[in-house]
Amino acid sequence: MPGPGKPRIEAVRGDITREQVEAIVNAANSALRGGGGVDGAIHRAAGPRLAEAGAALAPCQPGDAKATPAFDLDPPVRHVIHTVGPVWHGGGQGEPGILESCYRRCLEIGTALGVKSIAFPAISTGVYGYPPALAADVAVQTLRATPTRVEVIRLVAFDDFTYQLYLDRLT
Ligand code: APR
């Protein structure tokens, strides 16, 4: 049983919109109105009220995060925590620090919201071009280092390659 501040971190392979957790993290853009990739999937599943709620909180700066209700997501989820990851420009423009901030801020907000379980997509590794292995390093290291009252952290991989990266770092 994990002690206080020591969440269980696990990797799964699947679609984050189907995860049975209290909060799911969205890899959004600063306008918080939806997009492609996981952002598009979450907005399609949550319905049009998600974009309205996001627009009311926009802009969200890279590395920061903002929480909204999850509306029509089924299975029911309490919150969507929208975070804006770094666009990869080769790694010399502060990208690792911004990605680390995404994971840390989402955990801080999850703790503040009192959620016990949270699911993350592989932030920035799609459209934003962050190399998946480097992103997995940042994700696991940051999640292990950030004190939180969240008890279960689930890293949801949409492909086998990303899933294996997580397994290699968690076992
Ligand atoms: N469930 C879980 N993961 C998913 C899903 C899904 N349904 N759909 C895509 N993914 C994965 C991708 O395979 C990738 O590994 O999420 C990861 C992040 O990829 P993107 O969704 O492209 O997000 P990102 O790279 O952070 O780019 C964000 O893309 O969609 C736009 O509005 C968004 O401008 C923002 C940018």
mmCIF file with all atom_site columns, C-alpha atoms and ligand atoms in Angstrom:
data_model
loop_
_atom_site.group_PDB
_atom_site.id
_atom_site.type_symbol
_atom_site.label_atom_id
_atom_site.label_alt_id
_atom_site.label_comp_id
_atom_site.label_asym_id
_atom_site.label_entity_id
_atom_site.label_seq_id
_atom_site.pdbx_PDB_ins_code
_atom_site.Cartn_x
_atom_site.Cartn_y
_atom_site.Cartn_z
_atom_site.occupancy
_atom_site.B_iso_or_equiv
_atom_site.pdbx_formal_charge
_atom_site.auth_seq_id
_atom_site.auth_comp_id
_atom_site.auth_asym_id
_atom_site.auth_atom_id
_atom_site.pdbx_PDB_model_num
ATOM   1   C CA  . MET A 1 1   ? 0.000   0.000  0.000   1.00 0.00 ? 1   MET A CA  1
ATOM   2   C CA  . PRO A 1 2   ? 1.541   3.337  -1.016  1.00 0.00 ? 2   PRO A CA  1
ATOM   3   C CA  . GLY A 1 3   ? 2.201   5.654  1.883   1.00 0.00 ? 3   GLY A CA  1
ATOM   4   C CA  . PRO A 1 4   ? 1.075   9.337  1.975   1.00 0.00 ? 4   PRO A CA  1
ATOM   5   C CA  . GLY A 1 5   ? 2.618   11.150 -0.983  1.00 0.00 ? 5   GLY A CA  1
ATOM   6   C CA  . LYS A 1 6   ? 3.731   7.907  -2.591  1.00 0.00 ? 6   LYS A CA  1
ATOM   7   C CA  . PRO A 1 7   ? 1.244   7.164  -5.403  1.00 0.00 ? 7   PRO A CA  1
ATOM   8   C CA  . ARG A 1 8   ? 1.157   3.916  -7.341  1.00 0.00 ? 8   ARG A CA  1
ATOM   9   C CA  . ILE A 1 9   ? 2.300   4.711  -10.900 1.00 0.00 ? 9   ILE A CA  1
ATOM   10  C CA  . GLU A 1 10  ? 1.158   2.278  -13.570 1.00 0.00 ? 10  GLU A CA  1
ATOM   11  C CA  . ALA A 1 11  ? 1.181   2.097  -17.369 1.00 0.00 ? 11  ALA A CA  1
ATOM   12  C CA  . VAL A 1 12  ? -1.737  0.940  -19.497 1.00 0.00 ? 12  VAL A CA  1
ATOM   13  C CA  . ARG A 1 13  ? -2.309  0.654  -23.222 1.00 0.00 ? 13  ARG A CA  1
ATOM   14  C CA  . GLY A 1 14  ? -5.537  2.239  -24.431 1.00 0.00 ? 14  GLY A CA  1
ATOM   15  C CA  . ASP A 1 15  ? -7.801  5.198  -24.996 1.00 0.00 ? 15  ASP A CA  1
ATOM   16  C CA  . ILE A 1 16  ? -7.741  7.725  -22.147 1.00 0.00 ? 16  ILE A CA  1
ATOM   17  C CA  . THR A 1 17  ? -11.413 8.614  -22.743 1.00 0.00 ? 17  THR A CA  1
ATOM   18  C CA  . ARG A 1 18  ? -12.307 5.106  -21.533 1.00 0.00 ? 18  ARG A CA  1
ATOM   19  C CA  . GLU A 1 19  ? -10.279 5.200  -18.332 1.00 0.00 ? 19  GLU A CA  1
ATOM   20  C CA  . GLN A 1 20  ? -12.180 4.806  -15.059 1.00 0.00 ? 20  GLN A CA  1
ATOM   21  C CA  . VAL A 1 21  ? -10.394 7.429  -12.972 1.00 0.00 ? 21  VAL A CA  1
ATOM   22  C CA  . GLU A 1 22  ? -11.461 10.599 -11.193 1.00 0.00 ? 22  GLU A CA  1
ATOM   23  C CA  . ALA A 1 23  ? -9.502  12.930 -13.471 1.00 0.00 ? 23  ALA A CA  1
ATOM   24  C CA  . ILE A 1 24  ? -7.995  12.659 -16.929 1.00 0.00 ? 24  ILE A CA  1
ATOM   25  C CA  . VAL A 1 25  ? -5.302  14.970 -18.245 1.00 0.00 ? 25  VAL A CA  1
ATOM   26  C CA  . ASN A 1 26  ? -5.719  16.505 -21.685 1.00 0.00 ? 26  ASN A CA  1
ATOM   27  C CA  . ALA A 1 27  ? -2.757  17.457 -23.880 1.00 0.00 ? 27  ALA A CA  1
ATOM   28  C CA  . ALA A 1 28  ? -4.289  20.735 -24.992 1.00 0.00 ? 28  ALA A CA  1
ATOM   29  C CA  . ASN A 1 29  ? -3.219  23.984 -26.615 1.00 0.00 ? 29  ASN A CA  1
ATOM   30  C CA  . SER A 1 30  ? -3.346  27.382 -24.942 1.00 0.00 ? 30  SER A CA  1
ATOM   31  C CA  . ALA A 1 31  ? -6.804  28.221 -26.321 1.00 0.00 ? 31  ALA A CA  1
ATOM   32  C CA  . LEU A 1 32  ? -8.372  25.205 -24.538 1.00 0.00 ? 32  LEU A CA  1
ATOM   33  C CA  . ARG A 1 33  ? -10.979 24.810 -27.275 1.00 0.00 ? 33  ARG A CA  1
ATOM   34  C CA  . GLY A 1 34  ? -10.003 21.376 -28.558 1.00 0.00 ? 34  GLY A CA  1
ATOM   35  C CA  . GLY A 1 35  ? -7.858  20.171 -31.416 1.00 0.00 ? 35  GLY A CA  1
ATOM   36  C CA  . GLY A 1 36  ? -6.620  16.890 -32.829 1.00 0.00 ? 36  GLY A CA  1
ATOM   37  C CA  . GLY A 1 37  ? -5.020  13.888 -31.132 1.00 0.00 ? 37  GLY A CA  1
ATOM   38  C CA  . VAL A 1 38  ? -6.005  13.218 -27.548 1.00 0.00 ? 38  VAL A CA  1
ATOM   39  C CA  . ASP A 1 39  ? -7.435  16.749 -27.276 1.00 0.00 ? 39  ASP A CA  1
ATOM   40  C CA  . GLY A 1 40  ? -9.865  15.938 -30.071 1.00 0.00 ? 40  GLY A CA  1
ATOM   41  C CA  . ALA A 1 41  ? -10.768 12.561 -28.573 1.00 0.00 ? 41  ALA A CA  1
ATOM   42  C CA  . ILE A 1 42  ? -11.525 14.045 -25.159 1.00 0.00 ? 42  ILE A CA  1
ATOM   43  C CA  . HIS A 1 43  ? -13.597 16.894 -26.594 1.00 0.00 ? 43  HIS A CA  1
ATOM   44  C CA  . ARG A 1 44  ? -15.573 14.465 -28.776 1.00 0.00 ? 44  ARG A CA  1
ATOM   45  C CA  . ALA A 1 45  ? -16.289 12.283 -25.752 1.00 0.00 ? 45  ALA A CA  1
ATOM   46  C CA  . ALA A 1 46  ? -17.042 15.112 -23.312 1.00 0.00 ? 46  ALA A CA  1
ATOM   47  C CA  . GLY A 1 47  ? -19.234 17.098 -25.711 1.00 0.00 ? 47  GLY A CA  1
ATOM   48  C CA  . PRO A 1 48  ? -19.407 20.774 -26.664 1.00 0.00 ? 48  PRO A CA  1
ATOM   49  C CA  . ARG A 1 49  ? -19.623 22.056 -23.098 1.00 0.00 ? 49  ARG A CA  1
ATOM   50  C CA  . LEU A 1 50  ? -15.943 21.155 -22.655 1.00 0.00 ? 50  LEU A CA  1
ATOM   51  C CA  . ALA A 1 51  ? -14.852 23.749 -25.229 1.00 0.00 ? 51  ALA A CA  1
ATOM   52  C CA  . GLU A 1 52  ? -17.107 26.360 -23.599 1.00 0.00 ? 52  GLU A CA  1
ATOM   53  C CA  . ALA A 1 53  ? -15.614 25.642 -20.180 1.00 0.00 ? 53  ALA A CA  1
ATOM   54  C CA  . GLY A 1 54  ? -12.089 25.700 -21.619 1.00 0.00 ? 54  GLY A CA  1
ATOM   55  C CA  . ALA A 1 55  ? -12.611 28.977 -23.454 1.00 0.00 ? 55  ALA A CA  1
ATOM   56  C CA  . ALA A 1 56  ? -13.682 30.583 -20.175 1.00 0.00 ? 56  ALA A CA  1
ATOM   57  C CA  . LEU A 1 57  ? -10.312 29.618 -18.612 1.00 0.00 ? 57  LEU A CA  1
ATOM   58  C CA  . ALA A 1 58  ? -8.072  30.316 -21.618 1.00 0.00 ? 58  ALA A CA  1
ATOM   59  C CA  . PRO A 1 59  ? -5.283  31.079 -22.261 1.00 0.00 ? 59  PRO A CA  1
ATOM   60  C CA  . CYS A 1 60  ? -3.336  28.316 -20.543 1.00 0.00 ? 60  CYS A CA  1
ATOM   61  C CA  . GLN A 1 61  ? 0.421   28.883 -20.649 1.00 0.00 ? 61  GLN A CA  1
ATOM   62  C CA  . PRO A 1 62  ? 2.784   26.041 -21.618 1.00 0.00 ? 62  PRO A CA  1
ATOM   63  C CA  . GLY A 1 63  ? 3.663   24.138 -18.437 1.00 0.00 ? 63  GLY A CA  1
ATOM   64  C CA  . ASP A 1 64  ? 0.512   25.238 -16.661 1.00 0.00 ? 64  ASP A CA  1
ATOM   65  C CA  . ALA A 1 65  ? -2.785  23.362 -16.267 1.00 0.00 ? 65  ALA A CA  1
ATOM   66  C CA  . LYS A 1 66  ? -6.466  24.221 -15.768 1.00 0.00 ? 66  LYS A CA  1
ATOM   67  C CA  . ALA A 1 67  ? -9.297  21.986 -14.584 1.00 0.00 ? 67  ALA A CA  1
ATOM   68  C CA  . THR A 1 68  ? -12.816 21.791 -15.978 1.00 0.00 ? 68  THR A CA  1
ATOM   69  C CA  . PRO A 1 69  ? -15.704 19.391 -15.437 1.00 0.00 ? 69  PRO A CA  1
ATOM   70  C CA  . ALA A 1 70  ? -15.714 16.308 -17.679 1.00 0.00 ? 70  ALA A CA  1
ATOM   71  C CA  . PHE A 1 71  ? -19.357 16.691 -18.797 1.00 0.00 ? 71  PHE A CA  1
ATOM   72  C CA  . ASP A 1 72  ? -20.450 13.767 -21.007 1.00 0.00 ? 72  ASP A CA  1
ATOM   73  C CA  . LEU A 1 73  ? -17.337 11.572 -20.613 1.00 0.00 ? 73  LEU A CA  1
ATOM   74  C CA  . ASP A 1 74  ? -18.456 7.988  -20.087 1.00 0.00 ? 74  ASP A CA  1
ATOM   75  C CA  . PRO A 1 75  ? -17.370 6.189  -17.904 1.00 0.00 ? 75  PRO A CA  1
ATOM   76  C CA  . PRO A 1 76  ? -17.991 9.236  -15.715 1.00 0.00 ? 76  PRO A CA  1
ATOM   77  C CA  . VAL A 1 77  ? -14.927 11.232 -14.721 1.00 0.00 ? 77  VAL A CA  1
ATOM   78  C CA  . ARG A 1 78  ? -14.984 14.179 -12.310 1.00 0.00 ? 78  ARG A CA  1
ATOM   79  C CA  . HIS A 1 79  ? -12.459 16.464 -13.971 1.00 0.00 ? 79  HIS A CA  1
ATOM   80  C CA  . VAL A 1 80  ? -10.491 17.072 -17.127 1.00 0.00 ? 80  VAL A CA  1
ATOM   81  C CA  . ILE A 1 81  ? -7.179  18.736 -16.299 1.00 0.00 ? 81  ILE A CA  1
ATOM   82  C CA  . HIS A 1 82  ? -6.025  20.530 -19.429 1.00 0.00 ? 82  HIS A CA  1
ATOM   83  C CA  . THR A 1 83  ? -2.294  21.100 -19.701 1.00 0.00 ? 83  THR A CA  1
ATOM   84  C CA  . VAL A 1 84  ? -0.229  22.655 -22.481 1.00 0.00 ? 84  VAL A CA  1
ATOM   85  C CA  . GLY A 1 85  ? 2.996   20.843 -23.226 1.00 0.00 ? 85  GLY A CA  1
ATOM   86  C CA  . PRO A 1 86  ? 6.079   22.246 -24.935 1.00 0.00 ? 86  PRO A CA  1
ATOM   87  C CA  . VAL A 1 87  ? 6.506   22.126 -28.686 1.00 0.00 ? 87  VAL A CA  1
ATOM   88  C CA  . TRP A 1 88  ? 9.806   20.288 -29.312 1.00 0.00 ? 88  TRP A CA  1
ATOM   89  C CA  . HIS A 1 89  ? 12.496  22.509 -30.886 1.00 0.00 ? 89  HIS A CA  1
ATOM   90  C CA  . GLY A 1 90  ? 15.464  20.218 -30.283 1.00 0.00 ? 90  GLY A CA  1
ATOM   91  C CA  . GLY A 1 91  ? 15.570  20.367 -26.485 1.00 0.00 ? 91  GLY A CA  1
ATOM   92  C CA  . GLY A 1 92  ? 17.521  23.585 -26.078 1.00 0.00 ? 92  GLY A CA  1
ATOM   93  C CA  . GLN A 1 93  ? 14.597  25.931 -25.489 1.00 0.00 ? 93  GLN A CA  1
ATOM   94  C CA  . GLY A 1 94  ? 13.487  24.795 -22.051 1.00 0.00 ? 94  GLY A CA  1
ATOM   95  C CA  . GLU A 1 95  ? 11.277  21.973 -23.318 1.00 0.00 ? 95  GLU A CA  1
ATOM   96  C CA  . PRO A 1 96  ? 12.194  19.489 -20.549 1.00 0.00 ? 96  PRO A CA  1
ATOM   97  C CA  . GLY A 1 97  ? 11.400  22.018 -17.831 1.00 0.00 ? 97  GLY A CA  1
ATOM   98  C CA  . ILE A 1 98  ? 8.051   22.903 -19.391 1.00 0.00 ? 98  ILE A CA  1
ATOM   99  C CA  . LEU A 1 99  ? 7.088   19.225 -19.707 1.00 0.00 ? 99  LEU A CA  1
ATOM   100 C CA  . GLU A 1 100 ? 8.144   18.601 -16.105 1.00 0.00 ? 100 GLU A CA  1
ATOM   101 C CA  . SER A 1 101 ? 5.947   21.519 -15.081 1.00 0.00 ? 101 SER A CA  1
ATOM   102 C CA  . CYS A 1 102 ? 2.957   19.978 -16.893 1.00 0.00 ? 102 CYS A CA  1
ATOM   103 C CA  . TYR A 1 103 ? 3.194   16.764 -14.877 1.00 0.00 ? 103 TYR A CA  1
ATOM   104 C CA  . ARG A 1 104 ? 3.838   18.593 -11.613 1.00 0.00 ? 104 ARG A CA  1
ATOM   105 C CA  . ARG A 1 105 ? 1.019   21.131 -12.059 1.00 0.00 ? 105 ARG A CA  1
ATOM   106 C CA  . CYS A 1 106 ? -1.491  18.422 -13.019 1.00 0.00 ? 106 CYS A CA  1
ATOM   107 C CA  . LEU A 1 107 ? -0.611  16.485 -9.846  1.00 0.00 ? 107 LEU A CA  1
ATOM   108 C CA  . GLU A 1 108 ? -0.838  19.659 -7.738  1.00 0.00 ? 108 GLU A CA  1
ATOM   109 C CA  . ILE A 1 109 ? -4.275  20.458 -9.190  1.00 0.00 ? 109 ILE A CA  1
ATOM   110 C CA  . GLY A 1 110 ? -5.417  16.845 -8.776  1.00 0.00 ? 110 GLY A CA  1
ATOM   111 C CA  . THR A 1 111 ? -4.356  17.020 -5.130  1.00 0.00 ? 111 THR A CA  1
ATOM   112 C CA  . ALA A 1 112 ? -6.166  20.335 -4.662  1.00 0.00 ? 112 ALA A CA  1
ATOM   113 C CA  . LEU A 1 113 ? -9.301  18.830 -6.217  1.00 0.00 ? 113 LEU A CA  1
ATOM   114 C CA  . GLY A 1 114 ? -9.028  15.847 -3.884  1.00 0.00 ? 114 GLY A CA  1
ATOM   115 C CA  . VAL A 1 115 ? -8.912  13.229 -6.638  1.00 0.00 ? 115 VAL A CA  1
ATOM   116 C CA  . LYS A 1 116 ? -7.479  9.820  -5.763  1.00 0.00 ? 116 LYS A CA  1
ATOM   117 C CA  . SER A 1 117 ? -6.778  8.659  -9.306  1.00 0.00 ? 117 SER A CA  1
ATOM   118 C CA  . ILE A 1 118 ? -5.560  10.452 -12.427 1.00 0.00 ? 118 ILE A CA  1
ATOM   119 C CA  . ALA A 1 119 ? -4.715  9.362  -15.971 1.00 0.00 ? 119 ALA A CA  1
ATOM   120 C CA  . PHE A 1 120 ? -2.134  11.052 -18.204 1.00 0.00 ? 120 PHE A CA  1
ATOM   121 C CA  . PRO A 1 121 ? -1.609  10.834 -21.965 1.00 0.00 ? 121 PRO A CA  1
ATOM   122 C CA  . ALA A 1 122 ? 1.932   11.064 -23.337 1.00 0.00 ? 122 ALA A CA  1
ATOM   123 C CA  . ILE A 1 123 ? 1.941   14.859 -23.311 1.00 0.00 ? 123 ILE A CA  1
ATOM   124 C CA  . SER A 1 124 ? 3.711   16.594 -26.235 1.00 0.00 ? 124 SER A CA  1
ATOM   125 C CA  . THR A 1 125 ? 4.819   13.360 -27.959 1.00 0.00 ? 125 THR A CA  1
ATOM   126 C CA  . GLY A 1 126 ? 2.360   13.650 -30.854 1.00 0.00 ? 126 GLY A CA  1
ATOM   127 C CA  . VAL A 1 127 ? 1.735   16.869 -32.766 1.00 0.00 ? 127 VAL A CA  1
ATOM   128 C CA  . TYR A 1 128 ? 4.218   18.713 -30.535 1.00 0.00 ? 128 TYR A CA  1
ATOM   129 C CA  . GLY A 1 129 ? 7.023   16.373 -31.580 1.00 0.00 ? 129 GLY A CA  1
ATOM   130 C CA  . TYR A 1 130 ? 8.667   15.637 -28.234 1.00 0.00 ? 130 TYR A CA  1
ATOM   131 C CA  . PRO A 1 131 ? 10.777  12.459 -28.539 1.00 0.00 ? 131 PRO A CA  1
ATOM   132 C CA  . PRO A 1 132 ? 8.726   9.792  -26.703 1.00 0.00 ? 132 PRO A CA  1
ATOM   133 C CA  . ALA A 1 133 ? 11.626  8.217  -24.788 1.00 0.00 ? 133 ALA A CA  1
ATOM   134 C CA  . LEU A 1 134 ? 12.822  11.585 -23.463 1.00 0.00 ? 134 LEU A CA  1
ATOM   135 C CA  . ALA A 1 135 ? 9.244   12.512 -22.560 1.00 0.00 ? 135 ALA A CA  1
ATOM   136 C CA  . ALA A 1 136 ? 8.783   9.195  -20.726 1.00 0.00 ? 136 ALA A CA  1
ATOM   137 C CA  . ASP A 1 137 ? 11.936  9.941  -18.697 1.00 0.00 ? 137 ASP A CA  1
ATOM   138 C CA  . VAL A 1 138 ? 10.531  13.327 -17.659 1.00 0.00 ? 138 VAL A CA  1
ATOM   139 C CA  . ALA A 1 139 ? 7.086   11.903 -16.906 1.00 0.00 ? 139 ALA A CA  1
ATOM   140 C CA  . VAL A 1 140 ? 8.230   9.072  -14.622 1.00 0.00 ? 140 VAL A CA  1
ATOM   141 C CA  . GLN A 1 141 ? 10.924  11.109 -12.879 1.00 0.00 ? 141 GLN A CA  1
ATOM   142 C CA  . THR A 1 142 ? 8.569   14.034 -12.200 1.00 0.00 ? 142 THR A CA  1
ATOM   143 C CA  . LEU A 1 143 ? 5.674   11.876 -11.046 1.00 0.00 ? 143 LEU A CA  1
ATOM   144 C CA  . ARG A 1 144 ? 7.969   10.018 -8.656  1.00 0.00 ? 144 ARG A CA  1
ATOM   145 C CA  . ALA A 1 145 ? 9.384   13.260 -7.267  1.00 0.00 ? 145 ALA A CA  1
ATOM   146 C CA  . THR A 1 146 ? 6.178   15.264 -6.771  1.00 0.00 ? 146 THR A CA  1
ATOM   147 C CA  . PRO A 1 147 ? 4.478   14.881 -3.362  1.00 0.00 ? 147 PRO A CA  1
ATOM   148 C CA  . THR A 1 148 ? 0.749   14.369 -3.878  1.00 0.00 ? 148 THR A CA  1
ATOM   149 C CA  . ARG A 1 149 ? -2.289  12.843 -2.192  1.00 0.00 ? 149 ARG A CA  1
ATOM   150 C CA  . VAL A 1 150 ? -3.289  11.226 -5.495  1.00 0.00 ? 150 VAL A CA  1
ATOM   151 C CA  . GLU A 1 151 ? -3.016  7.466  -4.923  1.00 0.00 ? 151 GLU A CA  1
ATOM   152 C CA  . VAL A 1 152 ? -3.124  6.037  -8.444  1.00 0.00 ? 152 VAL A CA  1
ATOM   153 C CA  . ILE A 1 153 ? -1.389  7.614  -11.437 1.00 0.00 ? 153 ILE A CA  1
ATOM   154 C CA  . ARG A 1 154 ? -2.044  5.871  -14.743 1.00 0.00 ? 154 ARG A CA  1
ATOM   155 C CA  . LEU A 1 155 ? 0.111   6.567  -17.792 1.00 0.00 ? 155 LEU A CA  1
ATOM   156 C CA  . VAL A 1 156 ? -2.114  5.777  -20.773 1.00 0.00 ? 156 VAL A CA  1
ATOM   157 C CA  . ALA A 1 157 ? -0.191  4.823  -23.918 1.00 0.00 ? 157 ALA A CA  1
ATOM   158 C CA  . PHE A 1 158 ? -2.038  4.959  -27.216 1.00 0.00 ? 158 PHE A CA  1
ATOM   159 C CA  . ASP A 1 159 ? 0.536   2.790  -28.977 1.00 0.00 ? 159 ASP A CA  1
ATOM   160 C CA  . ASP A 1 160 ? 2.747   -0.183 -28.107 1.00 0.00 ? 160 ASP A CA  1
ATOM   161 C CA  . PHE A 1 161 ? 5.974   1.772  -28.488 1.00 0.00 ? 161 PHE A CA  1
ATOM   162 C CA  . THR A 1 162 ? 4.989   4.320  -25.846 1.00 0.00 ? 162 THR A CA  1
ATOM   163 C CA  . TYR A 1 163 ? 3.569   1.584  -23.620 1.00 0.00 ? 163 TYR A CA  1
ATOM   164 C CA  . GLN A 1 164 ? 6.919   -0.257 -23.681 1.00 0.00 ? 164 GLN A CA  1
ATOM   165 C CA  . LEU A 1 165 ? 8.782   2.973  -22.880 1.00 0.00 ? 165 LEU A CA  1
ATOM   166 C CA  . TYR A 1 166 ? 6.685   3.336  -19.729 1.00 0.00 ? 166 TYR A CA  1
ATOM   167 C CA  . LEU A 1 167 ? 7.103   -0.316 -18.725 1.00 0.00 ? 167 LEU A CA  1
ATOM   168 C CA  . ASP A 1 168 ? 10.877  -0.036 -19.148 1.00 0.00 ? 168 ASP A CA  1
ATOM   169 C CA  . ARG A 1 169 ? 10.892  2.927  -16.723 1.00 0.00 ? 169 ARG A CA  1
ATOM   170 C CA  . LEU A 1 170 ? 8.410   1.634  -14.175 1.00 0.00 ? 170 LEU A CA  1
ATOM   171 C CA  . THR A 1 171 ? 9.742   -1.877 -13.569 1.00 0.00 ? 171 THR A CA  1
HETATM 172 N N1  . APR B 2 .   ? -5.984  8.288  -25.597 1.00 0.00 ? 1   APR B N1  1
HETATM 173 C C1  . APR B 2 .   ? -4.710  8.343  -25.124 1.00 0.00 ? 1   APR B C1  1
HETATM 174 N N2  . APR B 2 .   ? -3.680  8.879  -25.818 1.00 0.00 ? 1   APR B N2  1
HETATM 175 C C2  . APR B 2 .   ? -3.963  9.375  -27.043 1.00 0.00 ? 1   APR B C2  1
HETATM 176 C C3  . APR B 2 .   ? -5.261  9.372  -27.595 1.00 0.00 ? 1   APR B C3  1
HETATM 177 C C4  . APR B 2 .   ? -6.296  8.793  -26.810 1.00 0.00 ? 1   APR B C4  1
HETATM 178 N N3  . APR B 2 .   ? -7.569  8.740  -27.253 1.00 0.00 ? 1   APR B N3  1
HETATM 179 N N4  . APR B 2 .   ? -5.204  9.958  -28.838 1.00 0.00 ? 1   APR B N4  1
HETATM 180 C C5  . APR B 2 .   ? -3.912  10.292 -29.038 1.00 0.00 ? 1   APR B C5  1
HETATM 181 N N5  . APR B 2 .   ? -3.157  9.943  -27.975 1.00 0.00 ? 1   APR B N5  1
HETATM 182 C C6  . APR B 2 .   ? -1.716  10.087 -27.763 1.00 0.00 ? 1   APR B C6  1
HETATM 183 C C7  . APR B 2 .   ? -0.862  10.268 -28.987 1.00 0.00 ? 1   APR B C7  1
HETATM 184 O O1  . APR B 2 .   ? -0.658  9.025  -29.655 1.00 0.00 ? 1   APR B O1  1
HETATM 185 C C8  . APR B 2 .   ? 0.410   10.793 -28.332 1.00 0.00 ? 1   APR B C8  1
HETATM 186 O O2  . APR B 2 .   ? 1.154   9.695  -27.812 1.00 0.00 ? 1   APR B O2  1
HETATM 187 O O3  . APR B 2 .   ? -1.494  11.272 -27.015 1.00 0.00 ? 1   APR B O3  1
HETATM 188 C C9  . APR B 2 .   ? -0.120  11.631 -27.158 1.00 0.00 ? 1   APR B C9  1
HETATM 189 C C10 . APR B 2 .   ? -0.040  13.135 -27.345 1.00 0.00 ? 1   APR B C10 1
HETATM 190 O O4  . APR B 2 .   ? -0.231  13.439 -28.718 1.00 0.00 ? 1   APR B O4  1
HETATM 191 P P1  . APR B 2 .   ? -1.167  14.687 -29.160 1.00 0.00 ? 1   APR B P1  1
HETATM 192 O O5  . APR B 2 .   ? -2.574  14.349 -28.863 1.00 0.00 ? 1   APR B O5  1
HETATM 193 O O6  . APR B 2 .   ? -0.801  15.012 -30.568 1.00 0.00 ? 1   APR B O6  1
HETATM 194 O O7  . APR B 2 .   ? -0.749  15.872 -28.182 1.00 0.00 ? 1   APR B O7  1
HETATM 195 P P2  . APR B 2 .   ? 0.548   16.811 -28.191 1.00 0.00 ? 1   APR B P2  1
HETATM 196 O O8  . APR B 2 .   ? 1.708   16.181 -28.875 1.00 0.00 ? 1   APR B O8  1
HETATM 197 O O9  . APR B 2 .   ? 0.689   17.261 -26.759 1.00 0.00 ? 1   APR B O9  1
HETATM 198 O O10 . APR B 2 .   ? 0.097   18.054 -29.093 1.00 0.00 ? 1   APR B O10 1
HETATM 199 C C11 . APR B 2 .   ? -0.886  18.923 -28.581 1.00 0.00 ? 1   APR B C11 1
HETATM 200 O O11 . APR B 2 .   ? -2.185  18.795 -30.575 1.00 0.00 ? 1   APR B O11 1
HETATM 201 O O12 . APR B 2 .   ? -4.343  18.089 -30.712 1.00 0.00 ? 1   APR B O12 1
HETATM 202 C C12 . APR B 2 .   ? -3.540  19.202 -30.650 1.00 0.00 ? 1   APR B C12 1
HETATM 203 O O13 . APR B 2 .   ? -4.907  20.841 -29.556 1.00 0.00 ? 1   APR B O13 1
HETATM 204 C C13 . APR B 2 .   ? -3.784  20.007 -29.397 1.00 0.00 ? 1   APR B C13 1
HETATM 205 O O14 . APR B 2 .   ? -2.456  21.848 -30.156 1.00 0.00 ? 1   APR B O14 1
HETATM 206 C C14 . APR B 2 .   ? -2.476  20.743 -29.271 1.00 0.00 ? 1   APR B C14 1
HETATM 207 C C15 . APR B 2 .   ? -1.463  19.693 -29.745 1.00 0.00 ? 1   APR B C15 1
#
